[in-house]
């Protein structure tokens, strides 16, 4: 019994000494240094933002910009974790992952949404937009509002439209100047019924391939050509496996910045407000960057040895005539109201 009491006494002395020397020191109770990271850990909101392009593309830079602004405007309450280059999900899987709640935010190309919501096929229509001003007019006006409303049925919320630029055609076999030049070639496409029909009308084969597999597919001769923006052709070094490029501006490639609806609606109102503010600033910055980047990288592509042809007005008219059946075929699928809005834009050019 004495032995037990003795052991207990020594333990008590040890704890008392530790309190004085190691734990307490000269600190008064409650005066431990403030740990900002630990203090906010339980309150921090994590947003996983997955996308499939390189970090140095318009979308990649915009995602990083948004993450930075979101952290600043919420004083660290929101942490946007950006996953580029399809390291989490490919462009074929990211929409399902968003709807399933595995991630909270994506910025898919318009074509990726068209398989779920046919109205989005409108943005794949060839020569629907003449220039960037028409794109901005459409997406910032009624057309953009209609498309964002359509996302709600799939439990998604549209936050913004990010620009990338107009698409150009390229091939490793021959220059693409007339519609007949496409005949017999295989072209990589994003999954889209409109884009598929576009190449069918050119008597070419359309092959849906994930964006991150485009370079390998061209390198292995699984396809001969593809369509993409200047920035994507440059940053993914597609020009090293293509010999000819036509500046066709035949269709527009942009991104819808989308968030999981349930996640968005659970956010506190003040956080929603700050994120919306961050998104507005990001979008204005990113869309300016996209224009300047495509202009700069076009000059850099010209120095690579890639043979580049600019469509003349007469050549462009032949392309437009070749693609006209797409409008007739997909008008009922896309919806008359949306098609009428597109027609109004085109009529203003005349």
PDB file of C-alpha atoms in Angstrom, residues 66-336:
ATOM      1  CA  UNK A  66     -10.825  32.656 -59.132  1.00  0.00           C
ATOM      2  CA  UNK A  67      -9.225  30.560 -56.382  1.00  0.00           C
ATOM      3  CA  UNK A  68      -7.069  33.517 -55.392  1.00  0.00           C
ATOM      4  CA  UNK A  69      -9.929  36.022 -55.354  1.00  0.00           C
ATOM      5  CA  UNK A  70     -12.265  33.641 -53.501  1.00  0.00           C
ATOM      6  CA  UNK A  71      -9.714  33.245 -50.697  1.00  0.00           C
ATOM      7  CA  UNK A  72      -9.084  37.004 -50.500  1.00  0.00           C
ATOM      8  CA  UNK A  73     -12.725  38.076 -50.518  1.00  0.00           C
ATOM      9  CA  UNK A  74     -13.807  35.505 -47.913  1.00  0.00           C
ATOM     10  CA  UNK A  75     -10.729  36.077 -45.730  1.00  0.00           C
ATOM     11  CA  UNK A  76      -9.704  32.469 -46.088  1.00  0.00           C
ATOM     12  CA  UNK A  77     -13.095  30.926 -45.306  1.00  0.00           C
ATOM     13  CA  UNK A  78     -13.251  29.467 -48.829  1.00  0.00           C
ATOM     14  CA  UNK A  79     -10.450  27.374 -50.272  1.00  0.00           C
ATOM     15  CA  UNK A  80     -10.807  26.566 -53.975  1.00  0.00           C
ATOM     16  CA  UNK A  81      -8.649  23.558 -54.801  1.00  0.00           C
ATOM     17  CA  UNK A  82      -7.928  23.560 -58.550  1.00  0.00           C
ATOM     18  CA  UNK A  83      -7.212  20.266 -60.321  1.00  0.00           C
ATOM     19  CA  UNK A  84      -6.053  20.909 -63.932  1.00  0.00           C
ATOM     20  CA  UNK A  85      -5.190  18.624 -66.846  1.00  0.00           C
ATOM     21  CA  UNK A  86      -7.896  16.084 -66.041  1.00  0.00           C
ATOM     22  CA  UNK A  87      -5.967  14.744 -63.040  1.00  0.00           C
ATOM     23  CA  UNK A  88      -9.231  14.144 -61.163  1.00  0.00           C
ATOM     24  CA  UNK A  89     -11.742  13.574 -63.968  1.00  0.00           C
ATOM     25  CA  UNK A  90     -11.565  13.548 -67.759  1.00  0.00           C
ATOM     26  CA  UNK A  91     -13.802  15.770 -69.836  1.00  0.00           C
ATOM     27  CA  UNK A  92     -16.023  12.716 -70.396  1.00  0.00           C
ATOM     28  CA  UNK A  93     -16.511  12.154 -66.649  1.00  0.00           C
ATOM     29  CA  UNK A  94     -16.453  15.580 -65.001  1.00  0.00           C
ATOM     30  CA  UNK A  95     -20.134  16.462 -65.515  1.00  0.00           C
ATOM     31  CA  UNK A  96     -21.269  13.204 -63.884  1.00  0.00           C
ATOM     32  CA  UNK A  97     -18.795  13.766 -61.052  1.00  0.00           C
ATOM     33  CA  UNK A  98     -20.231  17.236 -60.467  1.00  0.00           C
ATOM     34  CA  UNK A  99     -23.841  16.048 -60.437  1.00  0.00           C
ATOM     35  CA  UNK A 100     -22.861  13.227 -58.088  1.00  0.00           C
ATOM     36  CA  UNK A 101     -21.208  15.628 -55.650  1.00  0.00           C
ATOM     37  CA  UNK A 102     -17.683  14.196 -55.945  1.00  0.00           C
ATOM     38  CA  UNK A 103     -16.529  17.678 -56.974  1.00  0.00           C
ATOM     39  CA  UNK A 104     -18.212  21.038 -56.559  1.00  0.00           C
ATOM     40  CA  UNK A 105     -17.149  23.008 -59.619  1.00  0.00           C
ATOM     41  CA  UNK A 106     -16.236  22.495 -63.288  1.00  0.00           C
ATOM     42  CA  UNK A 107     -15.884  24.618 -66.425  1.00  0.00           C
ATOM     43  CA  UNK A 108     -16.754  22.296 -69.316  1.00  0.00           C
ATOM     44  CA  UNK A 109     -16.747  23.259 -72.971  1.00  0.00           C
ATOM     45  CA  UNK A 110     -20.270  23.949 -74.203  1.00  0.00           C
ATOM     46  CA  UNK A 111     -20.281  20.682 -76.163  1.00  0.00           C
ATOM     47  CA  UNK A 112     -19.942  18.637 -72.971  1.00  0.00           C
ATOM     48  CA  UNK A 113     -23.299  19.904 -71.737  1.00  0.00           C
ATOM     49  CA  UNK A 114     -25.112  19.261 -75.009  1.00  0.00           C
ATOM     50  CA  UNK A 115     -25.270  15.497 -74.430  1.00  0.00           C
ATOM     51  CA  UNK A 116     -27.409  16.186 -71.328  1.00  0.00           C
ATOM     52  CA  UNK A 117     -29.241  19.296 -72.465  1.00  0.00           C
ATOM     53  CA  UNK A 118     -29.840  19.551 -76.241  1.00  0.00           C
ATOM     54  CA  UNK A 119     -30.296  23.339 -76.082  1.00  0.00           C
ATOM     55  CA  UNK A 120     -26.531  23.689 -75.624  1.00  0.00           C
ATOM     56  CA  UNK A 121     -26.039  22.333 -79.150  1.00  0.00           C
ATOM     57  CA  UNK A 122     -26.867  25.880 -80.284  1.00  0.00           C
ATOM     58  CA  UNK A 123     -23.380  27.019 -79.298  1.00  0.00           C
ATOM     59  CA  UNK A 124     -21.782  24.349 -81.510  1.00  0.00           C
ATOM     60  CA  UNK A 125     -23.552  25.552 -84.662  1.00  0.00           C
ATOM     61  CA  UNK A 126     -20.935  26.435 -87.292  1.00  0.00           C
ATOM     62  CA  UNK A 127     -20.724  30.137 -88.135  1.00  0.00           C
ATOM     63  CA  UNK A 128     -23.375  31.006 -85.552  1.00  0.00           C
ATOM     64  CA  UNK A 129     -21.180  33.921 -84.431  1.00  0.00           C
ATOM     65  CA  UNK A 130     -19.186  36.237 -86.663  1.00  0.00           C
ATOM     66  CA  UNK A 131     -16.830  37.649 -84.051  1.00  0.00           C
ATOM     67  CA  UNK A 132     -16.179  38.008 -80.321  1.00  0.00           C
ATOM     68  CA  UNK A 133     -18.629  40.922 -80.050  1.00  0.00           C
ATOM     69  CA  UNK A 134     -21.468  38.667 -81.232  1.00  0.00           C
ATOM     70  CA  UNK A 135     -20.426  35.952 -78.786  1.00  0.00           C
ATOM     71  CA  UNK A 136     -20.491  38.441 -75.918  1.00  0.00           C
ATOM     72  CA  UNK A 137     -23.871  39.788 -77.016  1.00  0.00           C
ATOM     73  CA  UNK A 138     -25.323  36.279 -77.069  1.00  0.00           C
ATOM     74  CA  UNK A 139     -23.887  34.948 -73.824  1.00  0.00           C
ATOM     75  CA  UNK A 140     -24.431  38.104 -71.799  1.00  0.00           C
ATOM     76  CA  UNK A 141     -27.988  38.445 -73.085  1.00  0.00           C
ATOM     77  CA  UNK A 142     -31.082  36.297 -73.451  1.00  0.00           C
ATOM     78  CA  UNK A 143     -29.294  33.315 -75.022  1.00  0.00           C
ATOM     79  CA  UNK A 144     -26.984  32.972 -72.041  1.00  0.00           C
ATOM     80  CA  UNK A 145     -29.870  33.354 -69.594  1.00  0.00           C
ATOM     81  CA  UNK A 146     -31.887  30.655 -71.350  1.00  0.00           C
ATOM     82  CA  UNK A 147     -28.972  28.237 -71.301  1.00  0.00           C
ATOM     83  CA  UNK A 148     -28.226  28.803 -67.619  1.00  0.00           C
ATOM     84  CA  UNK A 149     -31.877  28.226 -66.726  1.00  0.00           C
ATOM     85  CA  UNK A 150     -31.692  24.887 -68.517  1.00  0.00           C
ATOM     86  CA  UNK A 151     -28.956  23.716 -66.122  1.00  0.00           C
ATOM     87  CA  UNK A 152     -31.285  23.723 -63.132  1.00  0.00           C
ATOM     88  CA  UNK A 153     -33.114  20.607 -64.308  1.00  0.00           C
ATOM     89  CA  UNK A 154     -29.798  18.756 -63.942  1.00  0.00           C
ATOM     90  CA  UNK A 155     -29.071  20.168 -60.491  1.00  0.00           C
ATOM     91  CA  UNK A 156     -26.397  22.561 -61.707  1.00  0.00           C
ATOM     92  CA  UNK A 157     -25.964  26.313 -61.343  1.00  0.00           C
ATOM     93  CA  UNK A 158     -24.322  28.418 -64.053  1.00  0.00           C
ATOM     94  CA  UNK A 159     -21.963  31.048 -62.672  1.00  0.00           C
ATOM     95  CA  UNK A 160     -20.266  32.521 -65.748  1.00  0.00           C
ATOM     96  CA  UNK A 161     -19.191  32.072 -69.342  1.00  0.00           C
ATOM     97  CA  UNK A 162     -15.445  32.051 -69.950  1.00  0.00           C
ATOM     98  CA  UNK A 163     -14.025  32.716 -73.388  1.00  0.00           C
ATOM     99  CA  UNK A 164     -11.399  30.669 -75.162  1.00  0.00           C
ATOM    100  CA  UNK A 165     -11.780  31.747 -78.755  1.00  0.00           C
ATOM    101  CA  UNK A 166     -12.819  30.582 -82.187  1.00  0.00           C
ATOM    102  CA  UNK A 167     -11.871  27.141 -83.448  1.00  0.00           C
ATOM    103  CA  UNK A 168      -9.510  26.503 -86.342  1.00  0.00           C
ATOM    104  CA  UNK A 169      -9.126  23.376 -88.490  1.00  0.00           C
ATOM    105  CA  UNK A 170      -5.857  21.456 -88.785  1.00  0.00           C
ATOM    106  CA  UNK A 171      -4.590  18.351 -90.569  1.00  0.00           C
ATOM    107  CA  UNK A 172      -1.368  16.442 -91.092  1.00  0.00           C
ATOM    108  CA  UNK A 173      -2.313  15.374 -94.644  1.00  0.00           C
ATOM    109  CA  UNK A 174      -3.233  18.423 -96.711  1.00  0.00           C
ATOM    110  CA  UNK A 175      -4.361  22.056 -96.582  1.00  0.00           C
ATOM    111  CA  UNK A 176      -8.043  22.471 -95.685  1.00  0.00           C
ATOM    112  CA  UNK A 177      -9.260  25.178 -98.016  1.00  0.00           C
ATOM    113  CA  UNK A 178     -12.430  23.827 -99.633  1.00  0.00           C
ATOM    114  CA  UNK A 179     -15.067  21.486 -98.173  1.00  0.00           C
ATOM    115  CA  UNK A 180     -13.780  18.779-100.513  1.00  0.00           C
ATOM    116  CA  UNK A 181     -10.368  18.820 -98.827  1.00  0.00           C
ATOM    117  CA  UNK A 182     -11.801  17.094 -95.748  1.00  0.00           C
ATOM    118  CA  UNK A 183     -13.018  14.032 -97.595  1.00  0.00           C
ATOM    119  CA  UNK A 184     -11.767  10.707 -96.264  1.00  0.00           C
ATOM    120  CA  UNK A 185      -9.887  12.143 -93.280  1.00  0.00           C
ATOM    121  CA  UNK A 186     -10.536  11.340 -89.621  1.00  0.00           C
ATOM    122  CA  UNK A 187     -10.983  14.276 -87.241  1.00  0.00           C
ATOM    123  CA  UNK A 188     -10.981  14.285 -83.471  1.00  0.00           C
ATOM    124  CA  UNK A 189     -14.062  15.980 -82.028  1.00  0.00           C
ATOM    125  CA  UNK A 190     -15.611  16.719 -78.677  1.00  0.00           C
ATOM    126  CA  UNK A 191     -18.768  14.641 -78.198  1.00  0.00           C
ATOM    127  CA  UNK A 192     -21.468  16.693 -79.925  1.00  0.00           C
ATOM    128  CA  UNK A 193     -24.089  15.668 -82.461  1.00  0.00           C
ATOM    129  CA  UNK A 194     -23.751  19.017 -84.228  1.00  0.00           C
ATOM    130  CA  UNK A 195     -19.973  18.697 -84.581  1.00  0.00           C
ATOM    131  CA  UNK A 196     -20.359  15.104 -85.726  1.00  0.00           C
ATOM    132  CA  UNK A 197     -22.770  16.149 -88.471  1.00  0.00           C
ATOM    133  CA  UNK A 198     -20.433  18.983 -89.438  1.00  0.00           C
ATOM    134  CA  UNK A 199     -17.746  16.485 -90.444  1.00  0.00           C
ATOM    135  CA  UNK A 200     -20.231  14.081 -91.992  1.00  0.00           C
ATOM    136  CA  UNK A 201     -21.269  16.854 -94.369  1.00  0.00           C
ATOM    137  CA  UNK A 202     -17.603  17.229 -95.282  1.00  0.00           C
ATOM    138  CA  UNK A 203     -17.405  13.474 -95.995  1.00  0.00           C
ATOM    139  CA  UNK A 204     -14.943  13.054 -93.141  1.00  0.00           C
ATOM    140  CA  UNK A 205     -15.113  10.746 -90.135  1.00  0.00           C
ATOM    141  CA  UNK A 206     -15.661  12.304 -86.697  1.00  0.00           C
ATOM    142  CA  UNK A 207     -13.940  10.504 -83.807  1.00  0.00           C
ATOM    143  CA  UNK A 208     -14.856  11.576 -80.232  1.00  0.00           C
ATOM    144  CA  UNK A 209     -11.666  11.617 -78.140  1.00  0.00           C
ATOM    145  CA  UNK A 210     -10.957  13.038 -74.681  1.00  0.00           C
ATOM    146  CA  UNK A 211      -9.009  16.296 -74.825  1.00  0.00           C
ATOM    147  CA  UNK A 212      -5.996  14.937 -72.984  1.00  0.00           C
ATOM    148  CA  UNK A 213      -5.701  12.126 -75.547  1.00  0.00           C
ATOM    149  CA  UNK A 214      -5.725  14.370 -78.627  1.00  0.00           C
ATOM    150  CA  UNK A 215      -1.948  14.685 -78.963  1.00  0.00           C
ATOM    151  CA  UNK A 216      -1.366  10.929 -78.643  1.00  0.00           C
ATOM    152  CA  UNK A 217      -4.148  10.162 -81.116  1.00  0.00           C
ATOM    153  CA  UNK A 218      -2.618  12.477 -83.700  1.00  0.00           C
ATOM    154  CA  UNK A 219       0.880  11.174 -83.013  1.00  0.00           C
ATOM    155  CA  UNK A 220      -0.258   7.553 -83.468  1.00  0.00           C
ATOM    156  CA  UNK A 221      -2.179   8.344 -86.676  1.00  0.00           C
ATOM    157  CA  UNK A 222      -5.470   7.309 -85.087  1.00  0.00           C
ATOM    158  CA  UNK A 223      -6.830  10.555 -86.542  1.00  0.00           C
ATOM    159  CA  UNK A 224      -5.393  12.939 -89.126  1.00  0.00           C
ATOM    160  CA  UNK A 225      -6.913  16.207 -88.003  1.00  0.00           C
ATOM    161  CA  UNK A 226      -8.756  18.143 -85.332  1.00  0.00           C
ATOM    162  CA  UNK A 227     -10.425  21.479 -84.580  1.00  0.00           C
ATOM    163  CA  UNK A 228      -9.418  23.704 -81.686  1.00  0.00           C
ATOM    164  CA  UNK A 229      -8.594  27.200 -80.507  1.00  0.00           C
ATOM    165  CA  UNK A 230      -5.188  28.770 -81.038  1.00  0.00           C
ATOM    166  CA  UNK A 231      -4.393  28.587 -77.312  1.00  0.00           C
ATOM    167  CA  UNK A 232      -5.210  24.860 -77.100  1.00  0.00           C
ATOM    168  CA  UNK A 233      -3.250  24.072 -80.269  1.00  0.00           C
ATOM    169  CA  UNK A 234      -0.276  25.973 -78.912  1.00  0.00           C
ATOM    170  CA  UNK A 235      -0.226  24.897 -75.258  1.00  0.00           C
ATOM    171  CA  UNK A 236      -0.850  21.222 -76.052  1.00  0.00           C
ATOM    172  CA  UNK A 237       1.774  21.381 -78.824  1.00  0.00           C
ATOM    173  CA  UNK A 238      -0.668  19.978 -81.359  1.00  0.00           C
ATOM    174  CA  UNK A 239       1.192  21.908 -84.055  1.00  0.00           C
ATOM    175  CA  UNK A 240       4.069  19.426 -83.710  1.00  0.00           C
ATOM    176  CA  UNK A 241       1.818  16.611 -85.006  1.00  0.00           C
ATOM    177  CA  UNK A 242      -0.037  18.680 -87.597  1.00  0.00           C
ATOM    178  CA  UNK A 243       1.304  20.236 -90.769  1.00  0.00           C
ATOM    179  CA  UNK A 244      -1.538  22.450 -91.974  1.00  0.00           C
ATOM    180  CA  UNK A 245      -3.900  24.822 -90.181  1.00  0.00           C
ATOM    181  CA  UNK A 246      -6.757  26.882 -91.603  1.00  0.00           C
ATOM    182  CA  UNK A 247      -7.856  30.039 -89.813  1.00  0.00           C
ATOM    183  CA  UNK A 248     -11.524  29.295 -90.319  1.00  0.00           C
ATOM    184  CA  UNK A 249     -13.137  30.737 -87.168  1.00  0.00           C
ATOM    185  CA  UNK A 250     -15.946  28.345 -88.042  1.00  0.00           C
ATOM    186  CA  UNK A 251     -17.207  27.783 -84.505  1.00  0.00           C
ATOM    187  CA  UNK A 252     -16.734  29.093 -80.999  1.00  0.00           C
ATOM    188  CA  UNK A 253     -15.201  27.294 -78.044  1.00  0.00           C
ATOM    189  CA  UNK A 254     -16.155  28.654 -74.661  1.00  0.00           C
ATOM    190  CA  UNK A 255     -16.725  27.318 -71.168  1.00  0.00           C
ATOM    191  CA  UNK A 256     -19.678  27.343 -68.815  1.00  0.00           C
ATOM    192  CA  UNK A 257     -18.512  27.718 -65.225  1.00  0.00           C
ATOM    193  CA  UNK A 258     -20.862  25.438 -63.304  1.00  0.00           C
ATOM    194  CA  UNK A 259     -21.350  24.513 -59.657  1.00  0.00           C
ATOM    195  CA  UNK A 260     -23.275  21.683 -58.014  1.00  0.00           C
ATOM    196  CA  UNK A 261     -26.691  23.208 -57.193  1.00  0.00           C
ATOM    197  CA  UNK A 262     -27.161  21.544 -53.805  1.00  0.00           C
ATOM    198  CA  UNK A 263     -23.694  22.644 -52.700  1.00  0.00           C
ATOM    199  CA  UNK A 264     -24.278  26.219 -53.879  1.00  0.00           C
ATOM    200  CA  UNK A 265     -27.642  26.524 -52.127  1.00  0.00           C
ATOM    201  CA  UNK A 266     -26.182  25.319 -48.811  1.00  0.00           C
ATOM    202  CA  UNK A 267     -23.555  28.068 -48.782  1.00  0.00           C
ATOM    203  CA  UNK A 268     -24.237  31.012 -46.443  1.00  0.00           C
ATOM    204  CA  UNK A 269     -25.635  34.022 -48.280  1.00  0.00           C
ATOM    205  CA  UNK A 270     -22.575  36.152 -47.531  1.00  0.00           C
ATOM    206  CA  UNK A 271     -20.282  33.489 -49.010  1.00  0.00           C
ATOM    207  CA  UNK A 272     -22.472  33.246 -52.118  1.00  0.00           C
ATOM    208  CA  UNK A 273     -22.234  37.005 -52.511  1.00  0.00           C
ATOM    209  CA  UNK A 274     -18.448  37.043 -52.180  1.00  0.00           C
ATOM    210  CA  UNK A 275     -18.004  34.138 -54.593  1.00  0.00           C
ATOM    211  CA  UNK A 276     -20.279  35.832 -57.138  1.00  0.00           C
ATOM    212  CA  UNK A 277     -18.183  38.968 -56.820  1.00  0.00           C
ATOM    213  CA  UNK A 278     -14.975  36.967 -57.269  1.00  0.00           C
ATOM    214  CA  UNK A 279     -16.454  35.270 -60.331  1.00  0.00           C
ATOM    215  CA  UNK A 280     -17.436  38.582 -61.962  1.00  0.00           C
ATOM    216  CA  UNK A 281     -13.933  39.957 -61.538  1.00  0.00           C
ATOM    217  CA  UNK A 282     -12.367  36.707 -62.724  1.00  0.00           C
ATOM    218  CA  UNK A 283     -14.555  36.580 -65.821  1.00  0.00           C
ATOM    219  CA  UNK A 284     -13.740  40.134 -66.885  1.00  0.00           C
ATOM    220  CA  UNK A 285     -10.020  39.455 -66.387  1.00  0.00           C
ATOM    221  CA  UNK A 286     -10.075  36.017 -68.018  1.00  0.00           C
ATOM    222  CA  UNK A 287     -11.959  37.065 -71.128  1.00  0.00           C
ATOM    223  CA  UNK A 288      -9.449  39.844 -71.792  1.00  0.00           C
ATOM    224  CA  UNK A 289      -6.629  37.350 -71.286  1.00  0.00           C
ATOM    225  CA  UNK A 290      -8.153  34.874 -73.740  1.00  0.00           C
ATOM    226  CA  UNK A 291      -8.232  37.404 -76.570  1.00  0.00           C
ATOM    227  CA  UNK A 292      -4.673  38.625 -76.033  1.00  0.00           C
ATOM    228  CA  UNK A 293      -3.335  35.084 -75.546  1.00  0.00           C
ATOM    229  CA  UNK A 294      -4.832  33.813 -78.811  1.00  0.00           C
ATOM    230  CA  UNK A 295      -3.432  36.804 -80.698  1.00  0.00           C
ATOM    231  CA  UNK A 296       0.046  36.348 -79.233  1.00  0.00           C
ATOM    232  CA  UNK A 297       0.151  32.595 -79.685  1.00  0.00           C
ATOM    233  CA  UNK A 298      -1.007  32.841 -83.296  1.00  0.00           C
ATOM    234  CA  UNK A 299       2.152  34.820 -84.028  1.00  0.00           C
ATOM    235  CA  UNK A 300       4.191  32.177 -82.227  1.00  0.00           C
ATOM    236  CA  UNK A 301       2.522  29.402 -84.259  1.00  0.00           C
ATOM    237  CA  UNK A 302       3.485  31.198 -87.464  1.00  0.00           C
ATOM    238  CA  UNK A 303       7.114  30.893 -86.425  1.00  0.00           C
ATOM    239  CA  UNK A 304       6.933  27.104 -85.928  1.00  0.00           C
ATOM    240  CA  UNK A 305       6.753  26.139 -89.599  1.00  0.00           C
ATOM    241  CA  UNK A 306       3.057  25.221 -89.424  1.00  0.00           C
ATOM    242  CA  UNK A 307       1.525  26.072 -92.797  1.00  0.00           C
ATOM    243  CA  UNK A 308      -1.354  28.460 -92.086  1.00  0.00           C
ATOM    244  CA  UNK A 309      -4.100  29.490 -94.502  1.00  0.00           C
ATOM    245  CA  UNK A 310      -6.629  32.270 -93.850  1.00  0.00           C
ATOM    246  CA  UNK A 311     -10.057  31.633 -95.394  1.00  0.00           C
ATOM    247  CA  UNK A 312     -11.058  34.263 -97.928  1.00  0.00           C
ATOM    248  CA  UNK A 313     -14.650  35.604 -97.893  1.00  0.00           C
ATOM    249  CA  UNK A 314     -15.498  33.445-100.934  1.00  0.00           C
ATOM    250  CA  UNK A 315     -14.021  30.320 -99.334  1.00  0.00           C
ATOM    251  CA  UNK A 316     -15.909  31.051 -96.134  1.00  0.00           C
ATOM    252  CA  UNK A 317     -19.181  31.270 -98.086  1.00  0.00           C
ATOM    253  CA  UNK A 318     -18.591  27.772 -99.467  1.00  0.00           C
ATOM    254  CA  UNK A 319     -18.026  26.413 -95.966  1.00  0.00           C
ATOM    255  CA  UNK A 320     -21.170  28.094 -94.674  1.00  0.00           C
ATOM    256  CA  UNK A 321     -23.232  26.675 -97.524  1.00  0.00           C
ATOM    257  CA  UNK A 322     -21.875  23.183 -96.816  1.00  0.00           C
ATOM    258  CA  UNK A 323     -22.948  23.450 -93.165  1.00  0.00           C
ATOM    259  CA  UNK A 324     -26.439  24.897 -93.687  1.00  0.00           C
ATOM    260  CA  UNK A 325     -28.194  21.479 -93.400  1.00  0.00           C
ATOM    261  CA  UNK A 326     -27.123  21.378 -89.729  1.00  0.00           C
ATOM    262  CA  UNK A 327     -29.413  24.312 -88.958  1.00  0.00           C
ATOM    263  CA  UNK A 328     -32.377  22.693 -90.652  1.00  0.00           C
ATOM    264  CA  UNK A 329     -31.791  19.336 -88.969  1.00  0.00           C
ATOM    265  CA  UNK A 330     -31.169  20.518 -85.391  1.00  0.00           C
ATOM    266  CA  UNK A 331     -33.634  23.402 -85.111  1.00  0.00           C
ATOM    267  CA  UNK A 332     -36.362  21.122 -83.609  1.00  0.00           C
ATOM    268  CA  UNK A 333     -33.848  19.537 -81.210  1.00  0.00           C
ATOM    269  CA  UNK A 334     -32.383  22.810 -79.953  1.00  0.00           C
ATOM    270  CA  UNK A 335     -35.741  24.537 -79.706  1.00  0.00           C
ATOM    271  CA  UNK A 336     -37.426  27.189 -81.791  1.00  0.00           C
TER     272      UNK A 336
END
